[in-house]
Coordinates of C-alpha atoms in Angstrom, one line a residue:
X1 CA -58.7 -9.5 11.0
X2 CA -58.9 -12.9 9.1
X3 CA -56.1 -15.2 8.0
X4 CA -56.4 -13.9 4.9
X5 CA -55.6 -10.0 6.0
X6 CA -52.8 -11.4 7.8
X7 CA -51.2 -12.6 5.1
X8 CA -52.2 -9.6 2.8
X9 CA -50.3 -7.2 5.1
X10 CA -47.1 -9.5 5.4
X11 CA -47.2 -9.9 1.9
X12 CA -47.2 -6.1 0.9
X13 CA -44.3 -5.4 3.8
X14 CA -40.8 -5.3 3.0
X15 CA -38.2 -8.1 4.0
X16 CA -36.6 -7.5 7.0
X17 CA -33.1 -6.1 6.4
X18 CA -30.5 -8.9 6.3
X19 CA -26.9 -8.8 7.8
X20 CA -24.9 -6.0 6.5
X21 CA -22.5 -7.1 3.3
X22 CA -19.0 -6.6 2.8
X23 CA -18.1 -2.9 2.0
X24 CA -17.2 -2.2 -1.6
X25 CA -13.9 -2.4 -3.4
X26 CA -12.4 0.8 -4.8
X27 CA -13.1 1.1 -8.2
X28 CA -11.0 0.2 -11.6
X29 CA -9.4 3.9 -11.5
X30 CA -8.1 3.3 -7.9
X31 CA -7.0 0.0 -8.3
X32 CA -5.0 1.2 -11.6
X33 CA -4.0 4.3 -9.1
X34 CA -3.0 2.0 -6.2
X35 CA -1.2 -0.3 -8.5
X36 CA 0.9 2.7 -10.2
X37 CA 1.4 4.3 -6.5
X38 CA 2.6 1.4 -5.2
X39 CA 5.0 0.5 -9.0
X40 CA 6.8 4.2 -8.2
X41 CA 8.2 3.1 -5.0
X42 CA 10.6 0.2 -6.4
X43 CA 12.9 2.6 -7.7
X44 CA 14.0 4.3 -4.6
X45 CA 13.7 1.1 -2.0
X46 CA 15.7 -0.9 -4.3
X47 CA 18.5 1.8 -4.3
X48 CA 17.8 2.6 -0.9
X49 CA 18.4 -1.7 -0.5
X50 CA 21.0 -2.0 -2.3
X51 CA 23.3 0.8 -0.3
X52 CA 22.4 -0.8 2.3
X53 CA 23.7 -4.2 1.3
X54 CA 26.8 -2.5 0.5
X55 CA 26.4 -1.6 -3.2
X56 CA 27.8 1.3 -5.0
X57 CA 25.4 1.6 -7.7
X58 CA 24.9 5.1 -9.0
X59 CA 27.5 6.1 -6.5
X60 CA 30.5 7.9 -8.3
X61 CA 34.2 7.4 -7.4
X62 CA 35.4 9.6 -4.4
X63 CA 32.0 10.3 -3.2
X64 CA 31.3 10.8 0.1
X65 CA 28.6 8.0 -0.2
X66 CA 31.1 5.1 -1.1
X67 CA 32.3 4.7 2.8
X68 CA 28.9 5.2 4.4
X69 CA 29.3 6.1 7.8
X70 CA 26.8 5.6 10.9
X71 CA 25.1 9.0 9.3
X72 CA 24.3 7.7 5.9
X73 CA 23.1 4.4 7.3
X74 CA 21.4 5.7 9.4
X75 CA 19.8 7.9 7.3
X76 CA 19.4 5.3 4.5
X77 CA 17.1 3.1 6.8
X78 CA 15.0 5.7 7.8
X79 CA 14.2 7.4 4.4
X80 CA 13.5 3.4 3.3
X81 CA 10.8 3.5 5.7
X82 CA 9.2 6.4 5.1
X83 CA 9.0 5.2 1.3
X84 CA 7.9 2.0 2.2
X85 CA 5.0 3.9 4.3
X86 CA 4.2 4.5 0.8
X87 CA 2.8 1.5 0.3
X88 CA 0.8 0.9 3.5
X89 CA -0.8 4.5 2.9
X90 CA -1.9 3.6 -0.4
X91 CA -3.7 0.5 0.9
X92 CA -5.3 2.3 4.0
X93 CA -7.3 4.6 1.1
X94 CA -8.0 2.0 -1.1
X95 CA -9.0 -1.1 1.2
X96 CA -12.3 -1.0 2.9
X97 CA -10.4 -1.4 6.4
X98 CA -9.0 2.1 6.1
X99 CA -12.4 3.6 6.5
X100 CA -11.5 2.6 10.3
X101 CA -8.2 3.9 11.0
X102 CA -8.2 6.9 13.5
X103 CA -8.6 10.2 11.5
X104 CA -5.1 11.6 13.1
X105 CA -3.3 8.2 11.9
X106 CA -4.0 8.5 8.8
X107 CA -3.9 12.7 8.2
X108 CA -0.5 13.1 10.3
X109 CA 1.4 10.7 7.8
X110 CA -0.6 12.3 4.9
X111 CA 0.2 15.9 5.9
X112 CA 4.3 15.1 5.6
X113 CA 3.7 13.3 2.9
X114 CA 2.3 16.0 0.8
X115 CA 4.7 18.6 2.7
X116 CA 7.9 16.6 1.4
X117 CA 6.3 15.4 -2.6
X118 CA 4.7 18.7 -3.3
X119 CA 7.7 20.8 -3.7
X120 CA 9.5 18.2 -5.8
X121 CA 6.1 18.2 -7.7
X122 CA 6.4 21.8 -7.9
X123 CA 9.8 22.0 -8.6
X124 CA 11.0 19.7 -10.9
X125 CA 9.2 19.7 -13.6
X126 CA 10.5 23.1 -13.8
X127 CA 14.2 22.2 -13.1
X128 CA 13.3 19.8 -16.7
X129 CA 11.9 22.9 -18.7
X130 CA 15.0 25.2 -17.7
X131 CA 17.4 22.1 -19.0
X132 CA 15.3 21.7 -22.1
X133 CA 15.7 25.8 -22.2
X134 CA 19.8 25.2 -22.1
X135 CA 19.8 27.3 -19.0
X136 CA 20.2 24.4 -16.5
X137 CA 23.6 22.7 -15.3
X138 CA 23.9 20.1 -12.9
X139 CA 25.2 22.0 -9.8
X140 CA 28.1 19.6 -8.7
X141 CA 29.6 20.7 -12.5
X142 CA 28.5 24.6 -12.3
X143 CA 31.0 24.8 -9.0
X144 CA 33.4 22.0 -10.2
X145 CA 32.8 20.0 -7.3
X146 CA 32.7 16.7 -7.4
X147 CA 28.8 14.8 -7.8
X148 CA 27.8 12.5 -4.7
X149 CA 25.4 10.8 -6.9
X150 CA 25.1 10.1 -10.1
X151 CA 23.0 12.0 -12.3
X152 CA 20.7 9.4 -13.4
X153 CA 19.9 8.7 -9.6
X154 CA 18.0 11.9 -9.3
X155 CA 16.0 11.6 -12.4
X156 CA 14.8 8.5 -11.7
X157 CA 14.0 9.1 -7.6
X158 CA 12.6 12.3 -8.4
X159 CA 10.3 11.0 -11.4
X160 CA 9.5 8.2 -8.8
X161 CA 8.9 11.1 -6.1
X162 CA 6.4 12.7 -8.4
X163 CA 4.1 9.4 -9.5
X164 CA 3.5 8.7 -6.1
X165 CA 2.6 12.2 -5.5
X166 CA 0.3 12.6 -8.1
X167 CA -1.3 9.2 -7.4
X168 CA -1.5 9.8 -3.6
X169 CA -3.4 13.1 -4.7
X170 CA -5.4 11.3 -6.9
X171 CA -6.1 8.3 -4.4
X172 CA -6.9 10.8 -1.4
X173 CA -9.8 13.3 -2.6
X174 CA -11.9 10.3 -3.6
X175 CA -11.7 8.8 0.2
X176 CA -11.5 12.3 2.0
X177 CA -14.8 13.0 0.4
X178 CA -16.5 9.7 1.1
X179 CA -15.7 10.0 5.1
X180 CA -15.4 13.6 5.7
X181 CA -17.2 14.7 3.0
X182 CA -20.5 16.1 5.5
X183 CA -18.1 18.0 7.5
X184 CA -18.8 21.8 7.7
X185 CA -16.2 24.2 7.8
X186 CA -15.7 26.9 10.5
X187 CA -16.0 27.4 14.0
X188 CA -19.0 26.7 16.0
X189 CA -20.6 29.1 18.0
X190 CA -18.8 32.2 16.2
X191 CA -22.4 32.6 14.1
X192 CA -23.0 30.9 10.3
X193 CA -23.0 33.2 7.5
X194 CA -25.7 33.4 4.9
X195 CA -23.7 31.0 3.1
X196 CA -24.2 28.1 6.0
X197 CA -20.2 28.5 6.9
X198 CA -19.4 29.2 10.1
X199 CA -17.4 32.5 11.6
X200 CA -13.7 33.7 12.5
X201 CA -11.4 31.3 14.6
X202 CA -11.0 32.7 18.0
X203 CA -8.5 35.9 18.4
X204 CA -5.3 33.4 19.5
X205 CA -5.5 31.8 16.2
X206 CA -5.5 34.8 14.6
X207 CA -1.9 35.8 16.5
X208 CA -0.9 32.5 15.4
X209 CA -1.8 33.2 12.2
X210 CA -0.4 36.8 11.8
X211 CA 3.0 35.3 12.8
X212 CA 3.3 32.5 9.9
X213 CA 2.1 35.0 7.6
X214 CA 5.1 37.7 9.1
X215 CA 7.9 34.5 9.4
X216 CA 6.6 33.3 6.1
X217 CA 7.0 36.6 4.1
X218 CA 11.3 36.6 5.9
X219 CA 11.4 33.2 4.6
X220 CA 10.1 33.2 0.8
X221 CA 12.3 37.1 1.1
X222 CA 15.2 35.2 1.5
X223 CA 14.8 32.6 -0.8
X224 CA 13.4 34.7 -3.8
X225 CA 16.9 36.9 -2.8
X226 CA 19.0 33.2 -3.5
X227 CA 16.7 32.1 -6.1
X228 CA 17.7 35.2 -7.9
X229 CA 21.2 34.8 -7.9
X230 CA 21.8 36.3 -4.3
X231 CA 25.2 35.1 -2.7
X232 CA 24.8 36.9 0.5
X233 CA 25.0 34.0 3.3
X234 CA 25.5 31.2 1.2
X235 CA 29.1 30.3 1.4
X236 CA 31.6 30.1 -1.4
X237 CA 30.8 26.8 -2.2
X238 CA 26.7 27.1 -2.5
X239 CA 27.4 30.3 -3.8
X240 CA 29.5 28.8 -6.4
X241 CA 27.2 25.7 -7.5
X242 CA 24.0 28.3 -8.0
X243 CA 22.3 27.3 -11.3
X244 CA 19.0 27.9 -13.1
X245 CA 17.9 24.7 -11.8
X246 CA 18.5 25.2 -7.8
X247 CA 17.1 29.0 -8.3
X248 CA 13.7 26.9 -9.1
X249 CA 13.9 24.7 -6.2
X250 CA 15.3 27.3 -3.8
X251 CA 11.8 29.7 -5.4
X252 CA 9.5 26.7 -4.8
X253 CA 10.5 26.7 -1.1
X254 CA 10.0 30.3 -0.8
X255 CA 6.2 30.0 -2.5
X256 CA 5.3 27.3 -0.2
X257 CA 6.5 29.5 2.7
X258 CA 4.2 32.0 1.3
X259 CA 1.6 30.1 1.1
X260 CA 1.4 28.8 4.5
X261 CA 1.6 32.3 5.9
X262 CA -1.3 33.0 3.3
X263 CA -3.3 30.4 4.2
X264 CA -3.6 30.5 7.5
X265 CA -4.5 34.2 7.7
X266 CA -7.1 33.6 5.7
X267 CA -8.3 30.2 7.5
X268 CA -8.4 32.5 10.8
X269 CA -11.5 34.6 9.1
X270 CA -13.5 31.7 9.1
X271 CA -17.0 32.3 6.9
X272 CA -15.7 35.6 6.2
X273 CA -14.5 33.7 2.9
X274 CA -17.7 31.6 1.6
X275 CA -17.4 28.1 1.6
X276 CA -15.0 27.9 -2.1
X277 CA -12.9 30.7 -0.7
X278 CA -12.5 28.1 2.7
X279 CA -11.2 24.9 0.6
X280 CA -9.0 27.3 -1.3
X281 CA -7.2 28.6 2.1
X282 CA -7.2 25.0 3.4
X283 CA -5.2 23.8 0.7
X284 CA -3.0 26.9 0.7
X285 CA -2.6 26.1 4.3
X286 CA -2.2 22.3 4.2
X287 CA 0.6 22.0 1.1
X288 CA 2.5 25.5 2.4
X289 CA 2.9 24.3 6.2
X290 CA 3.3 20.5 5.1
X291 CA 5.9 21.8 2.7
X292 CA 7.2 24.2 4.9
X293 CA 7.7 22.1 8.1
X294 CA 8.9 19.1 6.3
X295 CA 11.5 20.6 4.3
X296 CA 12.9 22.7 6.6
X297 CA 13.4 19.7 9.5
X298 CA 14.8 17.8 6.8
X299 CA 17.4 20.3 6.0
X300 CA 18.5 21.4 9.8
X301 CA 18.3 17.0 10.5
X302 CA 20.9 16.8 7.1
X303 CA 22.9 20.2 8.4
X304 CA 24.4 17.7 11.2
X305 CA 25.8 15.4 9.0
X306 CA 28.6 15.7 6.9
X307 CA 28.7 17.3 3.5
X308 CA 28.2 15.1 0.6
X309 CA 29.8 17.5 -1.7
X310 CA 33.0 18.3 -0.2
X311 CA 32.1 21.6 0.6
X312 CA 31.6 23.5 3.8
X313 CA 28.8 23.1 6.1
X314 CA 25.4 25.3 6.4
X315 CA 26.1 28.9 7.8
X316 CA 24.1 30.9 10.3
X317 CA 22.1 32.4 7.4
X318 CA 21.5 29.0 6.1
X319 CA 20.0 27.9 9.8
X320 CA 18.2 30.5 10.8
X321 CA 16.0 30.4 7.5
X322 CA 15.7 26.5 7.9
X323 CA 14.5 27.8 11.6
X324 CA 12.3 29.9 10.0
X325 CA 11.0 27.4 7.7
X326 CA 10.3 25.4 11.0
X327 CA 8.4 28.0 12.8
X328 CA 6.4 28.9 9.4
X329 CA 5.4 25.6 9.2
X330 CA 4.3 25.0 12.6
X331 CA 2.5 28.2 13.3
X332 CA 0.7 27.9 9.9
X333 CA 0.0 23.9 11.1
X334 CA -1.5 25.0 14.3
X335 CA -4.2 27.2 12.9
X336 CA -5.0 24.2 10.2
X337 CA -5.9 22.1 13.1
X338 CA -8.0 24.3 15.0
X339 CA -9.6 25.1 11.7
X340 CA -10.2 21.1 11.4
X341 CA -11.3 20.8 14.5
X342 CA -13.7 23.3 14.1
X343 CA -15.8 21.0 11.4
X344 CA -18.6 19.1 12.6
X345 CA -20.3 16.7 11.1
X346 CA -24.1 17.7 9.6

């Protein structure tokens, strides 16, 4: 080979790659996304601050709120932190860095994220439409007890509430796809359907399964009976402050119970579904048991404390379907992670 074939071959050869470059920014969507996110939170953390510090902002006279106890402080700090977690989830989908983060530190805080904003997603935009209908009262006036919060408080935490929602929705499809996207779905070695998705999860999922679906269908009973007016293990004083309004949220709990049960029956038949049929069932699964679990902590962790009404505390009926909310949740959470963990990567 001469000199001049040498350099004729390195010539017609590609460069030799260089080091790798920084990995891209999110685009102008997500930044406007990240920037609204992040803008929702104020609201809340500055009230949150500010009761803190001692202020009695939106804070009536005679409420329960205006000598804040160990409870409410207590309670104050912690709800301030899982707003301001807010903010750091937001920048772990949106900076380059949060390609990195362990898949279970990122999906754990995700899933109670979207368990405790998607009923207040659900919910109050139809607790709005049954005020604009005239059929909505503010509870605390419906019973004649007196409010712990302003009204204006709720409106403005709950429209908060529902931005960050949306935008944390918005924010987490893009990156889900991008670093899970080539994950199949199913169960390996259960056989692959002519549709490439893999078979049924194994037979103790499907008990698992079978019992969300059974303590879902109690829960979402129950609160479709209250939702509809039902008294029966309320209390005088919940019985008493039943509007339009908490009939909506008390029938959004119920649907998210159902849909955990729902979901994870049909997660536990694997390919059985077709691959659109999967992503339907795993959000089914993932909003009802997020919902589901979240909501129903929160409410037996608040049944300890005092009442900020007035009024008397939870009854046995009350508990045992916040208990039941619980054991939804986590039966219909288990099968959602052995469905997860089923996906491999192709």
């Amino acid at each position: 080979m001469t000199t001049r074939d040498v350099h004729a071959t390195y010539a017609t050869q590609p460069p030799a790659p260089g080091p790798p470059g920084p990995a891209p920014g999110p685009g102008t969507g997500r930044r406007v996304l990240r920037a609204v996110a992040i803008a929702a939170t104020v609201p809340y953390l500055a009230l949150k601050t500010a009761w803190l510090a001692g202020s009695q902002i939106g804070i009536p006279a005679g409420s329960a709120l205006s000598e804040p106890g160990l409870f409410f402080t207590a309670a104050n700090s912690v709800t301030l932190a899982m707003d301001a977690c807010v903010i750091l989830l937001v920048l772990v989908l949106t900076r380059p860095w949060g390609m990195r983060i362990p898949s279970w530190l990122l999906t754990v805080p995700v899933f109670f994220a979207t368990g405790l904003l998607a009923p207040i997603l659900l919910g109050y935009p139809g607790q709005l439409l049954v005020r604009l209908l005239g059929l909505g009262a503010e509870p605390a006036a419906a019973s004649g007890q007196r409010p712990f919060l302003e009204p204006w408080v709720f409106h403005v935490v709950y429209i908060g509430f529902t931005v960050q929602g949306l935008a944390l929705a918005a924010l987490f499809v893009p990156y889900a796809r991008e670093r899970w996207g080539r994950r199949r779905l199913g169960v390996p070695g259960a056989g692959i359907s002519p549709d490439g998705v893999r078979g049924r999860l194994p037979s103790p999922t499907g008990v698992a399964a079978a019992a969300a679906a059974a303590a879902g269908l109690a829960v979402a009973a129950v609160h479709a009976y209250w939702a509809f007016g039902g008294t029966a293990g309320l209390g005088a004083g919940r019985a008493a402050a039943y509007s339009a309004e908490t009939g909506v949220a008390t029938a959004v709990h119920g649907v998210c119970a159902l849909a955990a049960g729902a979901g994870a029956v049909l997660l536990a038949r694997g390919g059985r579904l077709g691959v659109r049929g999967q992503r339907w069932a795993l959000g089914a699964a993932w909003l009802g048991s997020g919902a589901t679990l979240s909501w129903g902590a929160w409410v037996l962790i608040a049944a300890l404390g005092p009442e900020l009404d007035g009024g008397e505390g939870a009854g046995a009926a009350l508990l045992l379907t916040y208990a039941g909310q619980v054991i939804t949740g986590l039966l219909s959470a288990a099968v959602l992670i052995r469905f997860l963990s089923a996906a491999r990567v192709e």
